[in-house]
């Protein structure tokens, strides 16, 4: 790509080329992605991560030996409501 600006623009174009019936999924924990999400036009974007602005956010992360346990909060942008899935476990640390 030659520069980070060109990488950024290529990714924006990639997301904006998703068909109208699809959506882009982006981790909003990084400032570059936060800025990019606000520039995406005419495509649905679902965000995830630890950031409080994420549509799908993990919270209460805790380690239990070789497993990770956490909750997932799903935010509805239209109704401004949210639902929580509690106590998810992954058989791996981190």
Coordinates of N, CA and C in Angstrom, one line a residue:
X1 N 0.8 -1.2 0.0 CA 0.0 0.0 0.0 C 0.8 1.3 0.0
X2 N 2.0 1.2 0.6 CA 2.9 2.3 0.5 C 2.9 3.3 1.7
X3 N 1.7 3.4 2.4 CA 1.6 4.2 3.5 C 0.4 3.8 4.4
X4 N 0.4 4.2 5.6 CA -0.7 3.8 6.5 C -2.0 4.5 6.1
X5 N -1.9 5.7 5.5 CA -3.1 6.4 5.0 C -3.8 5.5 3.9
X6 N -3.0 4.9 3.0 CA -3.5 4.1 2.0 C -4.1 2.8 2.5
X7 N -3.5 2.2 3.6 CA -4.1 1.0 4.2 C -5.5 1.4 4.8
X8 N -5.5 2.5 5.5 CA -6.8 3.0 6.1 C -7.9 3.2 5.1
X9 N -7.5 3.8 4.0 CA -8.5 4.1 2.9 C -8.9 2.8 2.2
X10 N -8.0 1.8 2.1 CA -8.4 0.6 1.5 C -9.4 -0.2 2.3
X11 N -9.2 -0.1 3.7 CA -10.1 -0.8 4.6 C -11.4 -0.2 4.5
X12 N -11.5 1.2 4.5 CA -12.8 1.9 4.4 C -13.5 1.5 3.2
X13 N -12.8 1.4 2.0 CA -13.4 1.0 0.8 C -13.9 -0.4 0.8
X14 N -13.1 -1.3 1.5 CA -13.5 -2.7 1.7 C -14.9 -2.8 2.4
X15 N -15.0 -2.1 3.5 CA -16.2 -2.1 4.3 C -17.4 -1.5 3.5
X16 N -17.1 -0.4 2.8 CA -18.2 0.2 2.0 C -18.6 -0.6 0.8
X17 N -17.8 -1.6 0.4 CA -18.1 -2.4 -0.7 C -18.9 -3.7 -0.3
X18 N -19.1 -3.8 1.0 CA -19.9 -5.0 1.5 C -21.3 -4.8 0.9
X19 N -22.0 -5.9 0.4 CA -23.3 -5.7 -0.2 C -24.3 -5.1 0.7
X20 N -25.3 -4.4 0.2 CA -26.3 -3.7 1.0 C -26.9 -4.6 2.1
X21 N -27.0 -5.8 1.9 CA -27.7 -6.7 2.8 C -26.7 -7.3 3.9
X22 N -25.4 -6.9 3.8 CA -24.4 -7.3 4.7 C -24.1 -6.3 5.7
X23 N -23.0 -6.5 6.5 CA -22.5 -5.5 7.4 C -21.0 -5.8 7.7
X24 N -20.4 -4.8 8.2 CA -19.0 -4.9 8.6 C -18.9 -5.1 10.1
X25 N -18.0 -5.9 10.6 CA -17.7 -6.1 12.0 C -16.4 -5.6 12.3
X26 N -16.3 -4.6 13.3 CA -15.0 -4.0 13.6 C -14.8 -3.9 15.1
X27 N -13.6 -4.2 15.5 CA -13.2 -4.0 16.9 C -12.9 -2.5 17.2
X28 N -13.7 -1.9 18.1 CA -13.7 -0.5 18.3 C -12.7 -0.1 19.4
X29 N -11.9 -1.1 19.9 CA -11.0 -0.8 21.0 C -9.8 0.1 20.6
X30 N -9.5 0.2 19.3 CA -8.4 0.9 18.8 C -8.9 2.3 18.2
X31 N -8.1 3.4 18.6 CA -8.6 4.7 18.1 C -8.7 4.9 16.6
X32 N -7.8 4.2 15.8 CA -8.0 4.3 14.4 C -9.3 3.7 13.9
X33 N -9.7 2.6 14.5 CA -11.0 1.9 14.1 C -12.1 2.8 14.5
X34 N -12.1 3.4 15.7 CA -13.1 4.3 16.2 C -13.3 5.5 15.2
X35 N -12.2 6.0 14.7 CA -12.3 7.1 13.7 C -12.9 6.6 12.4
X36 N -12.5 5.4 12.0 CA -12.9 4.8 10.7 C -14.4 4.5 10.7
X37 N -14.9 4.0 11.9 CA -16.3 3.7 12.0 C -17.2 4.9 11.7
X38 N -16.8 6.1 12.2 CA -17.5 7.3 12.0 C -17.5 7.8 10.6
X39 N -16.6 7.3 9.7 CA -16.5 7.7 8.3 C -17.2 6.7 7.4
X40 N -17.6 5.6 7.9 CA -18.3 4.6 7.0 C -19.6 5.1 6.6
X41 N -19.9 5.2 5.3 CA -21.2 5.7 4.9 C -22.0 4.6 4.2
X42 N -23.3 4.5 4.4 CA -24.2 3.7 3.6 C -23.9 2.2 3.8
X43 N -23.4 1.8 4.9 CA -23.2 0.4 5.3 C -23.4 0.2 6.8
X44 N -24.0 -0.9 7.1 CA -24.2 -1.2 8.5 C -22.9 -1.7 9.1
X45 N -22.5 -1.2 10.3 CA -21.3 -1.6 11.0 C -21.7 -2.1 12.4
X46 N -21.2 -3.2 12.8 CA -21.4 -3.7 14.2 C -20.1 -3.7 14.8
X47 N -20.0 -3.0 16.0 CA -18.7 -2.9 16.7 C -18.7 -3.9 17.9
X48 N -17.5 -4.3 18.2 CA -17.3 -5.2 19.4 C -16.0 -4.7 20.1
X49 N -15.9 -5.2 21.3 CA -14.7 -5.0 22.1 C -15.0 -4.7 23.5
X50 N -14.0 -4.2 24.2 CA -14.1 -3.8 25.6 C -14.6 -2.4 25.8
X51 N -14.5 -1.6 24.8 CA -14.9 -0.2 24.8 C -16.4 0.0 25.1
X52 N -16.7 0.9 25.9 CA -18.1 1.1 26.3 C -19.0 1.5 25.2
X53 N -18.5 2.0 24.1 CA -19.2 2.4 22.9 C -19.6 1.2 22.0
X54 N -19.0 0.0 22.2 CA -19.2 -1.1 21.4 C -20.6 -1.6 21.4
X55 N -21.1 -2.1 20.2 CA -22.4 -2.7 20.2 C -22.4 -4.1 20.9
X56 N -21.3 -4.8 20.8 CA -21.2 -6.1 21.6 C -19.9 -5.9 22.4
X57 N -20.1 -6.0 23.7 CA -19.0 -5.6 24.6 C -18.8 -6.7 25.6
X58 N -17.5 -7.1 25.9 CA -17.3 -8.1 27.0 C -17.0 -7.3 28.2
X59 N -17.5 -7.8 29.3 CA -17.2 -7.2 30.6 C -16.9 -8.3 31.7
X60 N -16.5 -7.8 32.8 CA -16.3 -8.7 34.0 C -15.4 -9.9 33.6
X61 N -14.4 -9.7 32.9 CA -13.4 -10.7 32.5 C -12.7 -11.2 33.7
X62 N -12.7 -12.5 33.9 CA -11.9 -13.1 35.0 C -11.4 -14.5 34.6
X63 N -10.3 -14.8 35.2 CA -9.6 -16.0 34.9 C -9.9 -17.1 36.0
X64 N -10.1 -18.3 35.6 CA -10.3 -19.4 36.5 C -9.5 -20.6 36.0
X65 N -8.2 -20.6 36.5 CA -7.3 -21.6 36.0 C -7.0 -21.5 34.6
X66 N -7.2 -22.5 33.8 CA -7.0 -22.5 32.3 C -8.1 -21.9 31.5
X67 N -9.1 -21.4 32.2 CA -10.3 -20.9 31.4 C -10.5 -19.4 31.7
X68 N -11.2 -18.8 30.8 CA -11.6 -17.4 30.9 C -13.1 -17.3 31.0
X69 N -13.6 -16.5 31.9 CA -15.1 -16.3 32.1 C -15.4 -14.8 31.9
X70 N -16.5 -14.5 31.3 CA -16.8 -13.1 31.1 C -18.3 -13.0 30.7
X71 N -18.8 -11.8 30.7 CA -20.2 -11.5 30.3 C -20.1 -10.7 29.0
X72 N -21.2 -10.8 28.3 CA -21.3 -10.1 27.0 C -22.5 -9.2 27.1
X73 N -22.4 -7.9 26.8 CA -23.4 -6.9 26.8 C -23.7 -6.5 25.3
X74 N -25.0 -6.7 24.9 CA -25.3 -6.4 23.5 C -26.2 -5.2 23.6
X75 N -25.8 -4.2 22.9 CA -26.5 -2.9 22.9 C -27.3 -2.7 21.6
X76 N -28.6 -2.3 21.7 CA -29.4 -2.1 20.5 C -29.4 -0.6 20.3
X77 N -28.9 -0.1 19.1 CA -28.7 1.3 18.8 C -30.1 1.9 18.6
X78 N -31.1 1.2 18.1 CA -32.4 1.8 17.8 C -33.2 2.0 19.1
X79 N -33.3 1.0 20.0 CA -34.1 1.1 21.2 C -33.3 1.7 22.3
X80 N -32.0 1.7 22.2 CA -31.0 2.1 23.3 C -31.1 1.1 24.5
X81 N -31.7 0.0 24.2 CA -31.8 -1.0 25.3 C -30.5 -1.9 25.2
X82 N -30.4 -2.8 26.2 CA -29.3 -3.7 26.1 C -29.7 -5.0 26.8
X83 N -29.0 -6.1 26.4 CA -29.2 -7.4 27.1 C -27.8 -7.9 27.4
X84 N -27.8 -8.8 28.4 CA -26.5 -9.3 28.9 C -26.6 -10.8 28.9
X85 N -25.5 -11.4 28.4 CA -25.3 -12.9 28.5 C -24.2 -13.1 29.6
X86 N -24.5 -13.7 30.7 CA -23.6 -13.8 31.8 C -22.9 -15.1 31.8
X87 N -21.7 -15.1 32.3 CA -21.0 -16.4 32.7 C -20.5 -17.2 31.5
X88 N -20.2 -16.6 30.4 CA -19.6 -17.3 29.2 C -18.2 -17.8 29.6
X89 N -17.9 -19.0 29.2 CA -16.6 -19.6 29.5 C -15.9 -20.1 28.3
X90 N -14.6 -19.8 28.2 CA -13.8 -20.3 27.1 C -12.7 -21.2 27.7
X91 N -12.4 -22.3 27.1 CA -11.4 -23.2 27.6 C -10.0 -22.8 27.3
X92 N -9.7 -21.5 27.5 CA -8.4 -21.0 27.3 C -8.2 -19.7 28.1
X93 N -7.0 -19.4 28.5 CA -6.7 -18.2 29.2 C -6.7 -17.0 28.2
X94 N -7.0 -15.8 28.8 CA -6.8 -14.6 28.0 C -8.1 -14.0 27.4

